[in-house]
mmCIF file with all atom_site columns, C-alpha atoms in Angstrom:
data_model
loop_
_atom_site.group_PDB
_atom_site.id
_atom_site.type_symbol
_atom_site.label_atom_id
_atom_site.label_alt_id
_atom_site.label_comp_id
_atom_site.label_asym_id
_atom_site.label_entity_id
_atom_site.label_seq_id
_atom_site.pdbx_PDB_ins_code
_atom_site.Cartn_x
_atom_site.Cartn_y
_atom_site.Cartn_z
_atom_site.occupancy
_atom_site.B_iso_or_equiv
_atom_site.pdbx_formal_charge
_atom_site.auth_seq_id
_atom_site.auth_comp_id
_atom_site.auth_asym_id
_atom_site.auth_atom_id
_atom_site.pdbx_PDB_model_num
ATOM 1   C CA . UNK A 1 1   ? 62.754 -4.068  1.188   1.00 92.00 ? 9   UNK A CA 1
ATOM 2   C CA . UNK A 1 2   ? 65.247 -1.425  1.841   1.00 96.00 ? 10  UNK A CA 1
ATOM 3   C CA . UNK A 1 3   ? 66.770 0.833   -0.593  1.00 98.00 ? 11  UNK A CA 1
ATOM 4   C CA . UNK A 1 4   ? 70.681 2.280   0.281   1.00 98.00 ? 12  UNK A CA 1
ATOM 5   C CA . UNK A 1 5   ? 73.986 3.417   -1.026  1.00 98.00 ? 13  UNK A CA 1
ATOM 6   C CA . UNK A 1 6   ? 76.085 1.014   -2.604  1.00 98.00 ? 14  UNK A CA 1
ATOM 7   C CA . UNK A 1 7   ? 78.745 -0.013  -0.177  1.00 97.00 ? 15  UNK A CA 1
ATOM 8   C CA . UNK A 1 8   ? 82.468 -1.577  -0.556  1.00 96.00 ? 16  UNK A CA 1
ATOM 9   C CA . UNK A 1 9   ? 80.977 -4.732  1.445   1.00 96.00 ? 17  UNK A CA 1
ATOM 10  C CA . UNK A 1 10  ? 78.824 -4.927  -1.341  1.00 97.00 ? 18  UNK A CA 1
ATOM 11  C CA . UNK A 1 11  ? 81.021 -5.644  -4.192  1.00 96.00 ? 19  UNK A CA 1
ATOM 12  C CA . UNK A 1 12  ? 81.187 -9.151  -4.666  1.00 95.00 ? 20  UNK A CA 1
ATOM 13  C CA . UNK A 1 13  ? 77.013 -9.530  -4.455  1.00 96.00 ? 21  UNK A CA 1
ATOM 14  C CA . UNK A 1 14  ? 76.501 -6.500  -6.870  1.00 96.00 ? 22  UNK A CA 1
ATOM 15  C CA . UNK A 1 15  ? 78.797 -8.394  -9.305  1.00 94.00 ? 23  UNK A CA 1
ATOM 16  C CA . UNK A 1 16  ? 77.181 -11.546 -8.607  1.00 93.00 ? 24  UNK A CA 1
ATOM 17  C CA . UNK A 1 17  ? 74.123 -9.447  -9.333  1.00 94.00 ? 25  UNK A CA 1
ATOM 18  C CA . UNK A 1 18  ? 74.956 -7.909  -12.064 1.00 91.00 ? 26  UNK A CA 1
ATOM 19  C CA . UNK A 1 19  ? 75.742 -10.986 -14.073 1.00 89.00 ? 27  UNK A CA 1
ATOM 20  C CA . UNK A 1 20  ? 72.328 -12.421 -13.205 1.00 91.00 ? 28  UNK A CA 1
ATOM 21  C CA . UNK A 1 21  ? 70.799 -9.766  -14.307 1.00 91.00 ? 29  UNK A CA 1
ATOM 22  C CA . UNK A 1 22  ? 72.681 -9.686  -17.572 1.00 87.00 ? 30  UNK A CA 1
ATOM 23  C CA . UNK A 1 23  ? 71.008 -12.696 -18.449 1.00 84.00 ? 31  UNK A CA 1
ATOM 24  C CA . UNK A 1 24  ? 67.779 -11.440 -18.979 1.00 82.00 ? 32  UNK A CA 1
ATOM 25  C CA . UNK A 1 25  ? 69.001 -10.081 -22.528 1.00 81.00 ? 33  UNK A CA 1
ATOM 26  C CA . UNK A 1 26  ? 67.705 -6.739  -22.309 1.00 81.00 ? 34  UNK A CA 1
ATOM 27  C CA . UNK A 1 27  ? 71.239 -5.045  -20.788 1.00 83.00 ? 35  UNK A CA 1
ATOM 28  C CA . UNK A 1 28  ? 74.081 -3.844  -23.198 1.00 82.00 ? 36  UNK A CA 1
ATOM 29  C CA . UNK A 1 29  ? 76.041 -6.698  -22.542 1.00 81.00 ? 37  UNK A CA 1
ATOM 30  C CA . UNK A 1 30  ? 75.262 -10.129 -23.372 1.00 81.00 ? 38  UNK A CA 1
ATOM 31  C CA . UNK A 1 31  ? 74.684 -13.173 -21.187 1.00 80.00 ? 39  UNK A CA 1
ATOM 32  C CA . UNK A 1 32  ? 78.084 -14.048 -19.759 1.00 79.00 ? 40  UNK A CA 1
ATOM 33  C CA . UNK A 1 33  ? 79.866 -11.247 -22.011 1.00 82.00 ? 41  UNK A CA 1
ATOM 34  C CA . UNK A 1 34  ? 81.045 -9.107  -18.560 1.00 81.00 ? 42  UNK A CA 1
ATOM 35  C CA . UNK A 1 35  ? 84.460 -10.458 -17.591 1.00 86.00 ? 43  UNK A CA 1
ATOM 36  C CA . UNK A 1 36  ? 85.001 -7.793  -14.472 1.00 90.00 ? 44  UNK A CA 1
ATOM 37  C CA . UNK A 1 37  ? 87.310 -8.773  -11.983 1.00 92.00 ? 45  UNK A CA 1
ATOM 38  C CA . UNK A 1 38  ? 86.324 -8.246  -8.191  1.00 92.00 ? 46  UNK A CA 1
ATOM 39  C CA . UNK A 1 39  ? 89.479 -5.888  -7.607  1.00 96.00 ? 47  UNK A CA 1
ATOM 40  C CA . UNK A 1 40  ? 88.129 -3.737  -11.180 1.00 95.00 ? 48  UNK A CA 1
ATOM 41  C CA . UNK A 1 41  ? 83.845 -3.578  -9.187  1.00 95.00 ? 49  UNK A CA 1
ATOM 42  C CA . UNK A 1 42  ? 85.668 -2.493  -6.246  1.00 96.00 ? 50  UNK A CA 1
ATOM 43  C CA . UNK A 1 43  ? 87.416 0.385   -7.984  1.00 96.00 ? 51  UNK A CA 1
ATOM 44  C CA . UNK A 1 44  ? 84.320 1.361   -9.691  1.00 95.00 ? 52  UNK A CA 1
ATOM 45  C CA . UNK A 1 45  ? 82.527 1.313   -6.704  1.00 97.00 ? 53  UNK A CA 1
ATOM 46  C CA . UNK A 1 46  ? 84.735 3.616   -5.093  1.00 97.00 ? 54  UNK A CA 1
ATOM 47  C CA . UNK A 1 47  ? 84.855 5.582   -8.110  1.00 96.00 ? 55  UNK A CA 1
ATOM 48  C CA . UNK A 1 48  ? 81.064 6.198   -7.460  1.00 96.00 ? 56  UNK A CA 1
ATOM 49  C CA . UNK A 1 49  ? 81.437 6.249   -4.069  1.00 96.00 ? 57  UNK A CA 1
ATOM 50  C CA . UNK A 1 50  ? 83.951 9.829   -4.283  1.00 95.00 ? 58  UNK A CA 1
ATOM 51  C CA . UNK A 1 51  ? 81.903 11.354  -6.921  1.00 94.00 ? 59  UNK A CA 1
ATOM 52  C CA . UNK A 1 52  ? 79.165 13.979  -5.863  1.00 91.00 ? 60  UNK A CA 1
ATOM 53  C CA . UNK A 1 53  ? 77.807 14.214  -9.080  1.00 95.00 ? 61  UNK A CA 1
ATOM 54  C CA . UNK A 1 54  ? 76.798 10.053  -9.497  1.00 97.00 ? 62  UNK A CA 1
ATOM 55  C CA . UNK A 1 55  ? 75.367 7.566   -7.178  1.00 98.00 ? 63  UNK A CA 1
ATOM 56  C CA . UNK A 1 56  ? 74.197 3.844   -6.986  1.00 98.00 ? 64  UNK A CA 1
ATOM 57  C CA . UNK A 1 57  ? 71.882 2.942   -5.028  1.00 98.00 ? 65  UNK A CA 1
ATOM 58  C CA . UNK A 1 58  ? 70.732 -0.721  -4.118  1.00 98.00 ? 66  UNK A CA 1
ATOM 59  C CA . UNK A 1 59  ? 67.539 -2.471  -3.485  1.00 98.00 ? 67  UNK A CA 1
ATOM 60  C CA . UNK A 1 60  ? 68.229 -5.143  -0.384  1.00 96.00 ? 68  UNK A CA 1
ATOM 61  C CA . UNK A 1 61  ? 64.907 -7.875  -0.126  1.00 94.00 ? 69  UNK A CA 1
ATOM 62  C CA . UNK A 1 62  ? 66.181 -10.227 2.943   1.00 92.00 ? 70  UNK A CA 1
ATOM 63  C CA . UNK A 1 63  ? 69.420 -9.251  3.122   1.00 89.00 ? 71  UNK A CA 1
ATOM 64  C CA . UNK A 1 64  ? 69.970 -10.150 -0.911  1.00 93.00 ? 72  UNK A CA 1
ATOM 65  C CA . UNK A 1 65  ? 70.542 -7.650  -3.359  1.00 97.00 ? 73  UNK A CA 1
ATOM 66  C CA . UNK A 1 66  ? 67.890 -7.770  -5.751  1.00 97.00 ? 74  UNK A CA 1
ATOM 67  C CA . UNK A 1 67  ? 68.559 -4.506  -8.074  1.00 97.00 ? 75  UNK A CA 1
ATOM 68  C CA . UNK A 1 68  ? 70.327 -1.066  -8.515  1.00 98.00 ? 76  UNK A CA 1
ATOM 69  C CA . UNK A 1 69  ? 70.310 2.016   -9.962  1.00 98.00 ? 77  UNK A CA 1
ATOM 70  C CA . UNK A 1 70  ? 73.144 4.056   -10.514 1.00 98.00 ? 78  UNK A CA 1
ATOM 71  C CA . UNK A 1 71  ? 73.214 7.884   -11.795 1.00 98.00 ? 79  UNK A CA 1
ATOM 72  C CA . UNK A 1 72  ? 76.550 8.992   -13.344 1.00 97.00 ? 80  UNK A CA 1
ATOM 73  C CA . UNK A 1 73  ? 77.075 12.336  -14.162 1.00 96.00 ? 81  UNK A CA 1
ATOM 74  C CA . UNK A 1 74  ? 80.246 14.749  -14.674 1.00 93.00 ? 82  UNK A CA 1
ATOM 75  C CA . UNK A 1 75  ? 81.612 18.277  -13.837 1.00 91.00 ? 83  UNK A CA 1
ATOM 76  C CA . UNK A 1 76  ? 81.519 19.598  -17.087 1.00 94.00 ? 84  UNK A CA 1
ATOM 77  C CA . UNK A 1 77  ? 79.783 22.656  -17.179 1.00 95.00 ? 85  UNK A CA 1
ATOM 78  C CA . UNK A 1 78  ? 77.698 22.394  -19.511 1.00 96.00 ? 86  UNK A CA 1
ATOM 79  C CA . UNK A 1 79  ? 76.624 18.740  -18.877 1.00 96.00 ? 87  UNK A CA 1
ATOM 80  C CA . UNK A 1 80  ? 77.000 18.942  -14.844 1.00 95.00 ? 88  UNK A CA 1
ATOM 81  C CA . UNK A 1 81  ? 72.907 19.198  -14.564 1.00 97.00 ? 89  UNK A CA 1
ATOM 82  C CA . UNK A 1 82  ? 72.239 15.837  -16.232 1.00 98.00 ? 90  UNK A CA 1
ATOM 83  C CA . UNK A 1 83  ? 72.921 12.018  -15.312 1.00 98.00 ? 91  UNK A CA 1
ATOM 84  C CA . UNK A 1 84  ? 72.787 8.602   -17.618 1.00 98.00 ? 92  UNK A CA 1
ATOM 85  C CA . UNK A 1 85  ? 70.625 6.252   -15.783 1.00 98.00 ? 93  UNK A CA 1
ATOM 86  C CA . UNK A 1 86  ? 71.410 2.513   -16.004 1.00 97.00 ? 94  UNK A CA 1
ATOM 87  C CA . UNK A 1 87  ? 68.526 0.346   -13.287 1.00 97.00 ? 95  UNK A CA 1
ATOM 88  C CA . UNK A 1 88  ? 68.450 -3.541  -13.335 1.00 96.00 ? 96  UNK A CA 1
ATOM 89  C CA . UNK A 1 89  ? 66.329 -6.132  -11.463 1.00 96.00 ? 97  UNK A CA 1
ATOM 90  C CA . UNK A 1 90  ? 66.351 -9.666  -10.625 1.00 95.00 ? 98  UNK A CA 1
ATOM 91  C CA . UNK A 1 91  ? 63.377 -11.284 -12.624 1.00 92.00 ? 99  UNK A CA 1
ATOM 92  C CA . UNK A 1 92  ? 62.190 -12.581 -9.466  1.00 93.00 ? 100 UNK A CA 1
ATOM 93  C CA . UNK A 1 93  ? 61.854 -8.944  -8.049  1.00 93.00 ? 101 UNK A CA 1
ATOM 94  C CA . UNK A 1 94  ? 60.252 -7.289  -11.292 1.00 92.00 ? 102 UNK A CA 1
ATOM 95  C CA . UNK A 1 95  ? 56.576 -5.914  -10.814 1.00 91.00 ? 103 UNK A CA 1
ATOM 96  C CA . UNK A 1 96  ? 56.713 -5.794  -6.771  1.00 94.00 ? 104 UNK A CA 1
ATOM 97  C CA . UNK A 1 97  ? 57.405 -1.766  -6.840  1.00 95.00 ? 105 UNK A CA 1
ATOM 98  C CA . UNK A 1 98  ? 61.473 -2.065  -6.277  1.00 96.00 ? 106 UNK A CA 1
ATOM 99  C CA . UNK A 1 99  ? 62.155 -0.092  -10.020 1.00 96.00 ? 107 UNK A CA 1
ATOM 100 C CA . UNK A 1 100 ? 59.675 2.673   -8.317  1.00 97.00 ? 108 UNK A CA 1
ATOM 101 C CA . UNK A 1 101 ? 61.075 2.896   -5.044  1.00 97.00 ? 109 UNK A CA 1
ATOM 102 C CA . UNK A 1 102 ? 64.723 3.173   -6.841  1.00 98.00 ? 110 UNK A CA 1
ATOM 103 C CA . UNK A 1 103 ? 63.430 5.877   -8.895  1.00 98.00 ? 111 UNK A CA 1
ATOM 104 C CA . UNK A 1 104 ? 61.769 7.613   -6.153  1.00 98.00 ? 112 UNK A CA 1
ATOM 105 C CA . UNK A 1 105 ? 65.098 7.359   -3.899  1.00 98.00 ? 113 UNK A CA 1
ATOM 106 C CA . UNK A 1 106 ? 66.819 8.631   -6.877  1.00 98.00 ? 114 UNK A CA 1
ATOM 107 C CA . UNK A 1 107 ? 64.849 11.441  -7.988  1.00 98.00 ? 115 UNK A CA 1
ATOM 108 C CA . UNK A 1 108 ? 65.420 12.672  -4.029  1.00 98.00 ? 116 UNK A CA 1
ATOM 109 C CA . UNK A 1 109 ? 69.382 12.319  -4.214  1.00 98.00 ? 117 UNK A CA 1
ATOM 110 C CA . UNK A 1 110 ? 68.928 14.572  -8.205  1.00 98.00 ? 118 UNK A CA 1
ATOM 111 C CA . UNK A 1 111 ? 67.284 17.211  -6.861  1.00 97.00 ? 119 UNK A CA 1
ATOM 112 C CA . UNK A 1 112 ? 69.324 17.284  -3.688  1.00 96.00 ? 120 UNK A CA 1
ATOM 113 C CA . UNK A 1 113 ? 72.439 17.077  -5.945  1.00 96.00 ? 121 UNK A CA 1
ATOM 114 C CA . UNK A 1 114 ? 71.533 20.042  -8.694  1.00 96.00 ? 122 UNK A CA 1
ATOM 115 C CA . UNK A 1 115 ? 70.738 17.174  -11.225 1.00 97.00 ? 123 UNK A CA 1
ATOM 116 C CA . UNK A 1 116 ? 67.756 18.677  -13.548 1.00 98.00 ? 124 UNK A CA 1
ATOM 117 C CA . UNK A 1 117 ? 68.299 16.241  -16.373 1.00 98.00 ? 125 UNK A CA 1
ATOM 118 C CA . UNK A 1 118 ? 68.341 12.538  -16.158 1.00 98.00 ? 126 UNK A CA 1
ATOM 119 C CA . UNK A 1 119 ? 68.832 9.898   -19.211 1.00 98.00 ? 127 UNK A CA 1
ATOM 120 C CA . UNK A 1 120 ? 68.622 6.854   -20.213 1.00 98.00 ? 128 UNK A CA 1
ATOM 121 C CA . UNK A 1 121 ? 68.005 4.388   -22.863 1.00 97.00 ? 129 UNK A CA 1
ATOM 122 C CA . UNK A 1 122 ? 66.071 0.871   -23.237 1.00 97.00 ? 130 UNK A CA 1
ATOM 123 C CA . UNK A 1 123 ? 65.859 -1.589  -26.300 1.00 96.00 ? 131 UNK A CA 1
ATOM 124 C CA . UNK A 1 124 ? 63.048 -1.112  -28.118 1.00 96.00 ? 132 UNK A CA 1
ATOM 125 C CA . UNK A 1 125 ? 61.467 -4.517  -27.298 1.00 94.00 ? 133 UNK A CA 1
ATOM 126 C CA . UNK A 1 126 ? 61.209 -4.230  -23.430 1.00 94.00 ? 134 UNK A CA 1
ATOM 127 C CA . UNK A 1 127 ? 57.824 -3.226  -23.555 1.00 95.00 ? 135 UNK A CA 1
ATOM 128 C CA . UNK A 1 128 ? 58.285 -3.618  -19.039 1.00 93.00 ? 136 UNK A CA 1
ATOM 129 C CA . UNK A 1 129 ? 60.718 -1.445  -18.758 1.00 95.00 ? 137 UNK A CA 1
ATOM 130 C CA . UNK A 1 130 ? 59.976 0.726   -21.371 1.00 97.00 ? 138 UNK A CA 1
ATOM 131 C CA . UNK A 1 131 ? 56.423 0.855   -19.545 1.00 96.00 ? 139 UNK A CA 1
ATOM 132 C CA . UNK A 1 132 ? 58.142 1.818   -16.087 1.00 97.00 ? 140 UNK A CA 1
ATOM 133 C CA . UNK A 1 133 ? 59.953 4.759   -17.459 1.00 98.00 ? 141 UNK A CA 1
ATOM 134 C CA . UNK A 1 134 ? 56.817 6.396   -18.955 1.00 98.00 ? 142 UNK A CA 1
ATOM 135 C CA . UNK A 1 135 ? 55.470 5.872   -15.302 1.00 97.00 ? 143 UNK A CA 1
ATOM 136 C CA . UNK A 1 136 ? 57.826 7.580   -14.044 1.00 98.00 ? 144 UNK A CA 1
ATOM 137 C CA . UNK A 1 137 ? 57.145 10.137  -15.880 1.00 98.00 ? 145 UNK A CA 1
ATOM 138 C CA . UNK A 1 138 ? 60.575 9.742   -18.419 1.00 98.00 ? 146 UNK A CA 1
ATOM 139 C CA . UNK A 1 139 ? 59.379 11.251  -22.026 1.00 98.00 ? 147 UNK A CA 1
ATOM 140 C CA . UNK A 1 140 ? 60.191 9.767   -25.146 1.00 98.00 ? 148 UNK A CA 1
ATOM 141 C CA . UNK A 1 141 ? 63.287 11.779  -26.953 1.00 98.00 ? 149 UNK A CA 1
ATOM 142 C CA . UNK A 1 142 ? 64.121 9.544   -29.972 1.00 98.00 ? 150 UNK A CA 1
ATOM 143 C CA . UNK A 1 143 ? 64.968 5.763   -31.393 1.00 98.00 ? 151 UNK A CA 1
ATOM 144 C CA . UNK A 1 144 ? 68.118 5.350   -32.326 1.00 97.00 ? 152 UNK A CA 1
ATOM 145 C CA . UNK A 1 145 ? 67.491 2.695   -35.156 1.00 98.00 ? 153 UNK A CA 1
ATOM 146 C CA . UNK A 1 146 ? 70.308 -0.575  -35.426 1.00 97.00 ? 154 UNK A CA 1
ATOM 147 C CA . UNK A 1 147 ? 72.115 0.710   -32.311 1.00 96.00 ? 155 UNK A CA 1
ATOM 148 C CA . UNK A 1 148 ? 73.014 -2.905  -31.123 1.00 96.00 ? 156 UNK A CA 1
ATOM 149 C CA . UNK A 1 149 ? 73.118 -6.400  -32.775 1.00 95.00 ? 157 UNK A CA 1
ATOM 150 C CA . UNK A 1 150 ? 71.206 -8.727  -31.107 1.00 93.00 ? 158 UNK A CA 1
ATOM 151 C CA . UNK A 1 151 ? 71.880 -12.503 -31.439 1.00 91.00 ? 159 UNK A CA 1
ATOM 152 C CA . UNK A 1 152 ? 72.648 -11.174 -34.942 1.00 93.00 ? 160 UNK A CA 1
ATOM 153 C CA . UNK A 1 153 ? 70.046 -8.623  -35.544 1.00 95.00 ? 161 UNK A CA 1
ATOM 154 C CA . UNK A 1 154 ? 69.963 -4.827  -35.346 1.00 97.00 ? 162 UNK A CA 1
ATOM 155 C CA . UNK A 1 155 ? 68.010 -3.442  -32.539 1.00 96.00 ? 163 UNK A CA 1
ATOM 156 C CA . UNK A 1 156 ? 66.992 -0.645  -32.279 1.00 97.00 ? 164 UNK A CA 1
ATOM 157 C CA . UNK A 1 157 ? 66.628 1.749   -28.541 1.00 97.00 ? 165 UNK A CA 1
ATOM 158 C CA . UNK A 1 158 ? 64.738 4.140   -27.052 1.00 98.00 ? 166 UNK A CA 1
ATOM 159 C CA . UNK A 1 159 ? 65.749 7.465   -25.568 1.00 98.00 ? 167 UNK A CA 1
ATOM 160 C CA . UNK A 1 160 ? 63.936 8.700   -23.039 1.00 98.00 ? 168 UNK A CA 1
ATOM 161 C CA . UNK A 1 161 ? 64.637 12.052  -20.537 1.00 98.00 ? 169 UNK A CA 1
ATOM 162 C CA . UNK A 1 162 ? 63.371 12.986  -17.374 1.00 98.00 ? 170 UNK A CA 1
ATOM 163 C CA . UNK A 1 163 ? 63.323 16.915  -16.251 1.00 98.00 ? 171 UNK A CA 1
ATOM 164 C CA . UNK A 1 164 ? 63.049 17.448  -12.688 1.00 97.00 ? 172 UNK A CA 1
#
């Protein structure tokens, strides 16, 4: 396993990614809901790519991408020392250490980077990923209660902080 900067060459396999991963229900969009071009991941990819205060990085298992991280912060002044975290996995890839060793690579690049706060948020129901993030030593700031309808139900999501 190897864990690296996104890269243009990567575009078409982190989309292809991303929509895989989407259908494991517990992302903000739904199963099949994302309807990104390859031209519009490129652009955000470079977007990411030119900004020192975000970063994705990927997790590469033979070659294949099998899950990301990306940190994206801002320049405003009073928000410059915190990132939103968004991490996804291939189901196939879950409980083998990749989510650690993309936090670990991650926490390196905050520090590095002047980022003291990171953020992030997970539905209420993924008791896996919820269980990662208190490994990792995220703390528990709040539920935000009926924050997304699921399959026609209100769900509600945790938010959880990391200071480093």
């Amino acid at each position: 396993m190897k864990i690296r900067t996104i890269e243009l060459k990567d575009t078409k396999n982190y989309l292809n990614l991303n929509k895989k991963i989407d259908e494991s229900g517990f992302m903000l969009y739904e199963p099949g809901e994302k309807q990104i071009t390859l031209e519009q991941q490129e652009k955000f990819i470079e977007k990411i790519l030119a900004d020192n205060r975000s970063i994705m990085l990927v997790a590469e298992v033979e070659e294949e991408l099998a899950g990301f991280i990306a940190a994206i912060g801002n320049n405003l002044k009073r928000t410059q020392h915190r990132a939103y975290i968004v991490i996804g996995l291939l189901e196939e890839f879950r409980g083998k250490g990749i989510g650690k060793s993309l936090f670990e690579q991650l926490f390196i690049w905050a520090k590095q980077n002047g980022i003291t706060r990171l953020e992030l948020t997970v539905i209420k129901e993924n008791d896996r990923a919820f269980n990662l993030y208190r490994k990792m030593g995220f703390v528990l700031e709040g539920e935000k209660v009926h924050s997304l309808m699921i399959d026609g139900a209100p769900t509600n999501e945790y938010y959880l902080y990391k200071i480093l």
